[in-house]
Short mmCIF file of C-alpha atoms in Angstrom, two decimals:
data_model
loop_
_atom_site.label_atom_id
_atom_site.label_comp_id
_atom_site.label_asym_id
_atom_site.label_seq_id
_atom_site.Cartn_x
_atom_site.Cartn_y
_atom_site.Cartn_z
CA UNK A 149 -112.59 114.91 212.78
CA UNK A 150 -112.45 117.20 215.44
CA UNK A 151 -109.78 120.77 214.42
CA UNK A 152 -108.06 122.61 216.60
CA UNK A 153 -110.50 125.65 216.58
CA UNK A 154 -112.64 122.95 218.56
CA UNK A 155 -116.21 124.06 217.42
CA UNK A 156 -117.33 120.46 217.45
CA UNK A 157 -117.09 117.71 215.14
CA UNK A 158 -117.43 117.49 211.45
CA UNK A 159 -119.10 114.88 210.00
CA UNK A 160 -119.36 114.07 206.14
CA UNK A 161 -120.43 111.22 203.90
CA UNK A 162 -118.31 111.04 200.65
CA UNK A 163 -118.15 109.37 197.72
CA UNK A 164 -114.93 109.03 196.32
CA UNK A 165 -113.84 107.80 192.75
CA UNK A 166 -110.67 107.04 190.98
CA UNK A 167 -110.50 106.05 187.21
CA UNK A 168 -107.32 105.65 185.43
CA UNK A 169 -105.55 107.88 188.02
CA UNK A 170 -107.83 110.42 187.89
CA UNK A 171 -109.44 111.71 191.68
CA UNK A 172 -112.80 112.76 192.09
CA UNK A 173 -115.48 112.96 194.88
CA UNK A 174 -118.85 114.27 195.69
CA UNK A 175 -119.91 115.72 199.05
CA UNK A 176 -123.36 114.06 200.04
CA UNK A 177 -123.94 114.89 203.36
CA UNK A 178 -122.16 117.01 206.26
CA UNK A 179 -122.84 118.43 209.61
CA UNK A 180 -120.84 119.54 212.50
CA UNK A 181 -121.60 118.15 215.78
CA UNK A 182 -120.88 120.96 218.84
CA UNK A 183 -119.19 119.29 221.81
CA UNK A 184 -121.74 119.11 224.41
CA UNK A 185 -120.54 121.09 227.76
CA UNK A 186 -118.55 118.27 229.44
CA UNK A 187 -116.63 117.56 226.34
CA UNK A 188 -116.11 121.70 225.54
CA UNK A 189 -114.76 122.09 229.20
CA UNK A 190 -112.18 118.93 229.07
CA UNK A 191 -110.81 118.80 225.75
CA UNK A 192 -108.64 121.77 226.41
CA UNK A 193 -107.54 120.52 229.84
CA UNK A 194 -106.68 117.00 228.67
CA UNK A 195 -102.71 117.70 228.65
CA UNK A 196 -103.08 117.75 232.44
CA UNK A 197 -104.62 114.39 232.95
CA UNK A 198 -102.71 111.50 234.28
CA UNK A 199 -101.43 108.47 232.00
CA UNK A 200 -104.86 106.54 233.40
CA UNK A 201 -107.20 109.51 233.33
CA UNK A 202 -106.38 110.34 229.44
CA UNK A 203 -106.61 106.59 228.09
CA UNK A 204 -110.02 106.44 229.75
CA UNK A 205 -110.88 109.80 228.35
CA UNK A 206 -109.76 108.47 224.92
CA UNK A 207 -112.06 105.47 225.03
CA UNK A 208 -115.15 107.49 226.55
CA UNK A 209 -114.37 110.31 223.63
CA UNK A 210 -113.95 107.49 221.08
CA UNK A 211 -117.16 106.30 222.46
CA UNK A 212 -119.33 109.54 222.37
CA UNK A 213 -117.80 109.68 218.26
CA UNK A 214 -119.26 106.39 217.74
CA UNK A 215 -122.38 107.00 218.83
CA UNK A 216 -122.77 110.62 216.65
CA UNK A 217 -121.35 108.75 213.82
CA UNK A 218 -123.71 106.28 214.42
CA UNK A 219 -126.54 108.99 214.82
CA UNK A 220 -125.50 110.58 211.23
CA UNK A 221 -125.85 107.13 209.23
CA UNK A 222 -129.23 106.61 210.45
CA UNK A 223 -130.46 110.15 210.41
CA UNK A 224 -128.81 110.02 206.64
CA UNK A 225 -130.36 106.84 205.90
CA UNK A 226 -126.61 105.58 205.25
CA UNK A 227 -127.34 102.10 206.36
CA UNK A 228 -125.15 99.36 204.47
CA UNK A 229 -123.97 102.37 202.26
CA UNK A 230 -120.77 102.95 204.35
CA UNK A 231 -118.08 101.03 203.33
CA UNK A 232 -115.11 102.27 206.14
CA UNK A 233 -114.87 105.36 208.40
CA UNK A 234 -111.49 107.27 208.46
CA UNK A 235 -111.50 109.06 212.07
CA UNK A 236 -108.51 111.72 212.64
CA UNK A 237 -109.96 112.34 216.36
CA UNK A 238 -108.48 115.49 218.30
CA UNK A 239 -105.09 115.86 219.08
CA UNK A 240 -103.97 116.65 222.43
CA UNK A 241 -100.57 116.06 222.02
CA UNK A 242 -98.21 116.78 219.09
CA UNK A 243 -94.77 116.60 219.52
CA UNK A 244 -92.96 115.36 216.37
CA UNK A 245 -89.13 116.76 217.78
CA UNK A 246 -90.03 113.72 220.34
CA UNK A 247 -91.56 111.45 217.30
CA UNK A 248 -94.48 111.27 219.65
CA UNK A 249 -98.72 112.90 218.14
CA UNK A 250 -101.69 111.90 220.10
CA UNK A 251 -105.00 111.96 218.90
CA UNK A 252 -108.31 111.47 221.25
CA UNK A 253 -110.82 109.27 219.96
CA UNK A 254 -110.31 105.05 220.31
CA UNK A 255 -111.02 104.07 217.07
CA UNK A 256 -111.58 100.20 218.41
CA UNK A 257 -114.80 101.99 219.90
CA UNK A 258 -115.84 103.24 216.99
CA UNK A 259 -115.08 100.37 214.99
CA UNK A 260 -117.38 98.00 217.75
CA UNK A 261 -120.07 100.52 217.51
CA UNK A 262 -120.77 100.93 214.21
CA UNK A 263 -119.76 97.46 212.95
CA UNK A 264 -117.52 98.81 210.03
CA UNK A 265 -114.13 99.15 208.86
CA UNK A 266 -112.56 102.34 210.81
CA UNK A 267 -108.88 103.84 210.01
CA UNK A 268 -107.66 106.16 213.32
CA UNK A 269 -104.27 106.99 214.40
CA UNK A 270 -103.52 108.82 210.40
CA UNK A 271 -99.98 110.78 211.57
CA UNK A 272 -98.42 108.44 213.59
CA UNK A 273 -96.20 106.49 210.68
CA UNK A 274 -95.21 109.90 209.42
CA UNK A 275 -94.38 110.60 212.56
CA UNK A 276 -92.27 107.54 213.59
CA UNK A 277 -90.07 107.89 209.78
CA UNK A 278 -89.16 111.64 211.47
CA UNK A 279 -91.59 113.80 209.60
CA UNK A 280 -93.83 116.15 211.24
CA UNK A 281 -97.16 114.25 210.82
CA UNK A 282 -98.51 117.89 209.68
CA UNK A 283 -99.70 118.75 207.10
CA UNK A 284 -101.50 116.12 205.56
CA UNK A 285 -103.95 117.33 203.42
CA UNK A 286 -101.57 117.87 200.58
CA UNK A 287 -102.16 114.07 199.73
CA UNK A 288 -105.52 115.34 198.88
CA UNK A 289 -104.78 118.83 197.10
CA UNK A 290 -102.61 117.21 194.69
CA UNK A 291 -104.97 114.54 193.94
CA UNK A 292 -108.61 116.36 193.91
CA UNK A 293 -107.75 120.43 192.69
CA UNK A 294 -104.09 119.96 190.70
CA UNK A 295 -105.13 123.94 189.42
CA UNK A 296 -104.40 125.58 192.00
CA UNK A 297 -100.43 126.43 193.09
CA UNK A 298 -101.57 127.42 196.89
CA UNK A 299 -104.10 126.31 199.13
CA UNK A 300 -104.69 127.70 202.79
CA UNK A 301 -106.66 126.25 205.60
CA UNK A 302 -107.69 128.61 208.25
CA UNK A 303 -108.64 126.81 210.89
CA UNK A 304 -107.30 126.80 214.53
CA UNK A 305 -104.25 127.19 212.96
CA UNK A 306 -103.61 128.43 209.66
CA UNK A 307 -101.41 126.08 207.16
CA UNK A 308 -100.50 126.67 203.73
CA UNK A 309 -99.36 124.41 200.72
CA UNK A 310 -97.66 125.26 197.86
CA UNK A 311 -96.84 123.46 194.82
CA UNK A 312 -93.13 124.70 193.10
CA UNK A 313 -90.89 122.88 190.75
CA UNK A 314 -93.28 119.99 190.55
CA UNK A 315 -93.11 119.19 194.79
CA UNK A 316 -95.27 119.67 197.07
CA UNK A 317 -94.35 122.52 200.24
CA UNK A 318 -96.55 122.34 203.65
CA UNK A 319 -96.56 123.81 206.63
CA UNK A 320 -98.04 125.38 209.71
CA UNK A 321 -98.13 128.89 209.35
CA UNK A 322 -99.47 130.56 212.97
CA UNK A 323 -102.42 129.88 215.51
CA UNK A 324 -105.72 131.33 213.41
CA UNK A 325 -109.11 131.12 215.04
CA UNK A 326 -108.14 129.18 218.23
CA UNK A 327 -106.65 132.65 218.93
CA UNK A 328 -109.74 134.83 217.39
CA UNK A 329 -112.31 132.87 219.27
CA UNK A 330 -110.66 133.01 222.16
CA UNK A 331 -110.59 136.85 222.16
CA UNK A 332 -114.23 136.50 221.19
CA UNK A 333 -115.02 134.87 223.87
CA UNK A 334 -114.30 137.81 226.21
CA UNK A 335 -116.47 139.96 224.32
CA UNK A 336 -119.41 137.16 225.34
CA UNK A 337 -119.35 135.48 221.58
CA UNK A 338 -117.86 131.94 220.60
CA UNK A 339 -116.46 133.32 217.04
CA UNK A 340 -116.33 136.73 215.42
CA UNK A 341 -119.40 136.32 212.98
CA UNK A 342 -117.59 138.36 209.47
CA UNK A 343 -115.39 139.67 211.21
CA UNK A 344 -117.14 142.17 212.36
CA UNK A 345 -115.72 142.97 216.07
CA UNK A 346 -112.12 143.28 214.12
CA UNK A 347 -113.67 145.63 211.86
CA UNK A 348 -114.62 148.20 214.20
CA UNK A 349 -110.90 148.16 215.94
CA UNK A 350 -107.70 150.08 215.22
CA UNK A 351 -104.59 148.48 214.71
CA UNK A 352 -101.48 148.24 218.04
CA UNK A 353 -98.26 148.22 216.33
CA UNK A 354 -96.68 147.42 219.51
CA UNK A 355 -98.91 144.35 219.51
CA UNK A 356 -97.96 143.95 215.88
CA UNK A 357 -94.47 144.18 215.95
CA UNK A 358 -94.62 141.69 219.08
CA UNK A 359 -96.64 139.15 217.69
CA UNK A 360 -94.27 139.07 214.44
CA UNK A 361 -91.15 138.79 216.44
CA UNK A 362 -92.05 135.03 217.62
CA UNK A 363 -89.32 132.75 216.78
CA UNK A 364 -91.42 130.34 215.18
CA UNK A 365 -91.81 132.49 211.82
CA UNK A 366 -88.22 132.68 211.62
CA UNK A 367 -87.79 128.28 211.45
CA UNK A 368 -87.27 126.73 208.06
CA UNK A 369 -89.97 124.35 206.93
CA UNK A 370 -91.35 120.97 207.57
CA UNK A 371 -92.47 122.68 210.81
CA UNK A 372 -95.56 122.49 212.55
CA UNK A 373 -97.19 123.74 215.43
CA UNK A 374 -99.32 122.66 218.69
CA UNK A 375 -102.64 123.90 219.84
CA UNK A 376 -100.84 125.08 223.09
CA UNK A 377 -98.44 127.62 221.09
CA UNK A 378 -101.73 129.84 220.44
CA UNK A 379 -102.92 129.59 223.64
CA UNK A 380 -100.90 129.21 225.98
CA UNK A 381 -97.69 131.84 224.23
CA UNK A 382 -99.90 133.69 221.45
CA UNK A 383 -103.14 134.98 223.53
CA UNK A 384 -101.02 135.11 226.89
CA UNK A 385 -99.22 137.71 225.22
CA UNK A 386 -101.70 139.19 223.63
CA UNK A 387 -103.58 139.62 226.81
CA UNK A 388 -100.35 141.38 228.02
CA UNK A 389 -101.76 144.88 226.21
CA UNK A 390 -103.71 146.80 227.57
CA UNK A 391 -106.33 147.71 224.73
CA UNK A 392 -109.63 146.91 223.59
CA UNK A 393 -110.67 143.74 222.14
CA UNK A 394 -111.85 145.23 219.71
CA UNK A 395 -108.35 146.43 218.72
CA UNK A 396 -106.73 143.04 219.94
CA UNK A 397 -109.15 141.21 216.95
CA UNK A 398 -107.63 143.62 214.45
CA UNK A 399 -104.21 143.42 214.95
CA UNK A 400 -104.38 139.72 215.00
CA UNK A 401 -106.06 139.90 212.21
CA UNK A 402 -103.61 141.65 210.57
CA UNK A 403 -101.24 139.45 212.01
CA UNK A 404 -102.22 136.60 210.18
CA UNK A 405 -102.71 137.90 206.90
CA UNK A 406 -99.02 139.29 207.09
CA UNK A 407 -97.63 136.18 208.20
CA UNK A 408 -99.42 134.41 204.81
CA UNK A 409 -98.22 137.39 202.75
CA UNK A 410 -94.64 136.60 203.92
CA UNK A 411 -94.35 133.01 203.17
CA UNK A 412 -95.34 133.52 199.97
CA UNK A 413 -92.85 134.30 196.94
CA UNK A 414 -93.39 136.97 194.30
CA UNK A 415 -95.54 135.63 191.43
CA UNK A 416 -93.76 136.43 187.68
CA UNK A 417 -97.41 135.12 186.44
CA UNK A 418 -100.78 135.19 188.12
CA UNK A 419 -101.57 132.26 190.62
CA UNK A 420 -104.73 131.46 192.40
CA UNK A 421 -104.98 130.07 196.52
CA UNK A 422 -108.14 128.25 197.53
CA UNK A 423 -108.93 129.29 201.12
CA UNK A 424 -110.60 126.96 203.25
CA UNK A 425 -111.57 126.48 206.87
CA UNK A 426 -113.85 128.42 209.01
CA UNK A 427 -111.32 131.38 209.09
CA UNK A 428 -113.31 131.75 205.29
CA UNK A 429 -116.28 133.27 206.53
CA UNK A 430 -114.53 136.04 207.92
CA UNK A 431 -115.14 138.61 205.69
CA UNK A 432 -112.51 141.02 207.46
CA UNK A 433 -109.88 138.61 207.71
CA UNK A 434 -110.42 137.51 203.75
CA UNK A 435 -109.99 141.18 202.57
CA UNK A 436 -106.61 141.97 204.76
CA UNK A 437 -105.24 138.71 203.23
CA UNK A 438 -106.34 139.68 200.21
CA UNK A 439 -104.62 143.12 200.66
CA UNK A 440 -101.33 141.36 200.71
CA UNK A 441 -101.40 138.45 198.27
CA UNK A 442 -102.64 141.61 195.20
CA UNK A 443 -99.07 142.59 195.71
CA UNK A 444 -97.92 139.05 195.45
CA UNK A 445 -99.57 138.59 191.97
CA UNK A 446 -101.88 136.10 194.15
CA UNK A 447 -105.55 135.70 193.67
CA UNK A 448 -107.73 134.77 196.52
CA UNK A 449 -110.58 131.84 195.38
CA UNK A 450 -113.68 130.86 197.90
CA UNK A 451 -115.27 127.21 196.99
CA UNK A 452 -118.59 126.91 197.72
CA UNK A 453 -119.92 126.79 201.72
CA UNK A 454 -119.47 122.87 202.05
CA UNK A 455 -115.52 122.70 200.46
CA UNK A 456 -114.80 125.63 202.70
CA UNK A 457 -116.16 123.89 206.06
CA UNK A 458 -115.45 120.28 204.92
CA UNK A 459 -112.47 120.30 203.28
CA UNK A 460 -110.08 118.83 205.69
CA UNK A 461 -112.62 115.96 206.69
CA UNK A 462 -113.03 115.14 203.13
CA UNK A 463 -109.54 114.89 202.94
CA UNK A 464 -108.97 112.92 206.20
CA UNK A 465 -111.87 110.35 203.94
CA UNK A 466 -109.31 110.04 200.94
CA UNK A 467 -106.75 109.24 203.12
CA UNK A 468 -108.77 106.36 205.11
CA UNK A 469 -109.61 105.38 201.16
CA UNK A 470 -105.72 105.23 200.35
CA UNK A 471 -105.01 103.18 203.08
CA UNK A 472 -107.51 100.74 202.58
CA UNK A 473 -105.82 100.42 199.56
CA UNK A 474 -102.91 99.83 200.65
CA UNK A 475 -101.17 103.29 199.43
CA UNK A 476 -98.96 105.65 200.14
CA UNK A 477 -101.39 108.55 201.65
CA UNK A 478 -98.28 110.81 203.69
CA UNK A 479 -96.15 112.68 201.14
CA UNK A 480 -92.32 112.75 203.13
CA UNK A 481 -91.02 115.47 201.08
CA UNK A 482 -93.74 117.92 202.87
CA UNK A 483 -93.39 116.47 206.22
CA UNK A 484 -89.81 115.80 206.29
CA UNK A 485 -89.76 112.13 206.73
CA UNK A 486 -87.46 109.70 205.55
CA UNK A 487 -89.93 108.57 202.32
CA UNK A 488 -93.82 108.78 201.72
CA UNK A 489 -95.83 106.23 204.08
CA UNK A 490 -98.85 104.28 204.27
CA UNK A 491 -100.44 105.33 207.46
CA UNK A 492 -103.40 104.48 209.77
CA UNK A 493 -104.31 101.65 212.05
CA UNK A 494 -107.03 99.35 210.76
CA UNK A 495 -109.84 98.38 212.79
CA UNK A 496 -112.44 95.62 211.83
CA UNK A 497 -115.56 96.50 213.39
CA UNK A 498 -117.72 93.16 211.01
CA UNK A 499 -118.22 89.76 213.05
#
């Protein structure tokens, strides 16, 4: 899969178990693949492309995935050991209000390729019974780490689940690293290694108080956002204030951990969130959330390096698994469809 921080894409080779209801998996190998320099400069210019321009591009892009997929069996010496590929691709377009998600990346391509079994297009039934298509890793929290009440991705955009009064809760929370890297990237750096550049700033209440007001925090859940709300409203405004960025990193920073702190209820009894996603290696980041979940009787947990990078592809695996299967693999009651779904379109890549 390719996230919405757009680093590159992430690769992993799972093996997944269930016995007697019970969910497990194992890791066994993993890499992320950066975009080479064609691929970094279109992907965030592909909502401009005609209707013929971006169906090519999604063919050529589900090409180039083939052929790194294909790279990773081999240099894994995975050959006849794969027994289906679950693809989630990139989205360029997400509008659920419209019933309408795109994701780049023809999985017939990578299907023909690679000769196997490969399950693309994963939100579109969500989308189509009026859910948001987003989030839908929960499928995979509640079956693989049923211990923890909250888990939070930090990714290009930051989502939280929660489980309360035996349900499962989802949503988009606000643009995460998408944003960061971006202001990163004017201080001549893709990402902000620890957090170190938002360390050294101070933090703009102005910029603060702004970044707050957006009407999005205010929206009930399902809801969901679109990799065009960070950059296009979040940094555009940022970029309005006339500070360092330095300063810029800390307030959003700050910004983010508030925004986690405030969708999450007091805790009568201690709970524990799982944070995953690159947003995980940020030390600065981790310690200002932290900060505001202590007063929320909320403990902050790390998994080991691989969970926190991999998570969302290993999930993206279970939910290829579940549709092979034949089950239900979207939960409606956290995207706000009609019922839970069976979703993915099947392509058979054998002679």
């Amino acid at each position: 899969m390719s996230g919405s921080s757009m680093d590159g894409l992430d690769i992993i080779h799972t093996t997944i178990e269930e016995v007697a209801g019970t969910w497990s998996f194992t890791i066994n190998h993993s890499d992320c693949i950066p975009f080479d320099e064609k691929w970094h400069a279109s992907l965030p210019r592909l909502t401009a492309l005609t209707g013929k321009e971006l169906l090519l591009a999604h063919t050529e892009f589900g090409r180039w995935m083939g052929n790194v997929i294909h790279d990773f069996i081999i240099k894994n010496h995975l050959e006849h050991k794969v027994h289906l590929i679950a693809s989630h691709g990139h989205t360029v377009f997400h509008e659920p209000q419209q019933k309408m998600t795109f994701q780049l990346g023809d999985g017939a391509s990578i299907a023909a390729i690679n000769r196997l079994p490969v399950i693309s297009d994963l939100r579109n039934m969500d989308i189509a019974l009026g859910g948001q298509g987003a989030p839908i890793v929960p499928i995979g929290e509640k079956y693989f780490w049923n211990e923890f009440h909250y888990f939070l991705n930090i990714g290009g955009i930051c989502n939280i689940t929660m489980h309360q009064e035996n349900k499962h809760i989802a949503f988009d929370i606000c643009p995460a690293n998408r944003v960061l890297n971006l202001l990163c990237n004017e201080l001549g750096k893709s990402y902000d290694h620890d957090g170190v550049e938002a360390a050294k700033g101070s933090l703009n209440e102005d910029l603060l108080n702004t970044l707050n007001d957006f009407e999005y925090y205010q929206k009930p859940y399902p809801k969901s956002l679109s990799n065009e709300f960070g950059v296009d409203i979040v940094f555009q405004k940022i970029q309005q204030f006339a500070i360092s960025n330095q300063d810029k990193l800390n307030t959003y920073c700050e910004h983010i951990a508030m925004q986690i702190a405030n969708v999450c209820p007091a805790e009568a009894e201690p709970k524990k969130m799982m944070i995953t996603g690159g947003g995980g290696f940020n030390q600065y980041l981790i310690k200002r959330i932290s900060f505001y979940l202590k007063n929320k009787n909320i403990e902050v947990f790390l998994p080991e390096q691989n969970l926190i990078e991999y998570k969302e592809a290993l999930i993206m695996a279970l939910i290829g698994v579940l549709r092979w299967r034949e089950e239900q693999n979207a939960l409606g009651s956290v995207t706000g469809a009609t019922r839970n779904s069976i979703g993915g379109a099947l392509w058979m890549g054998q002679d």
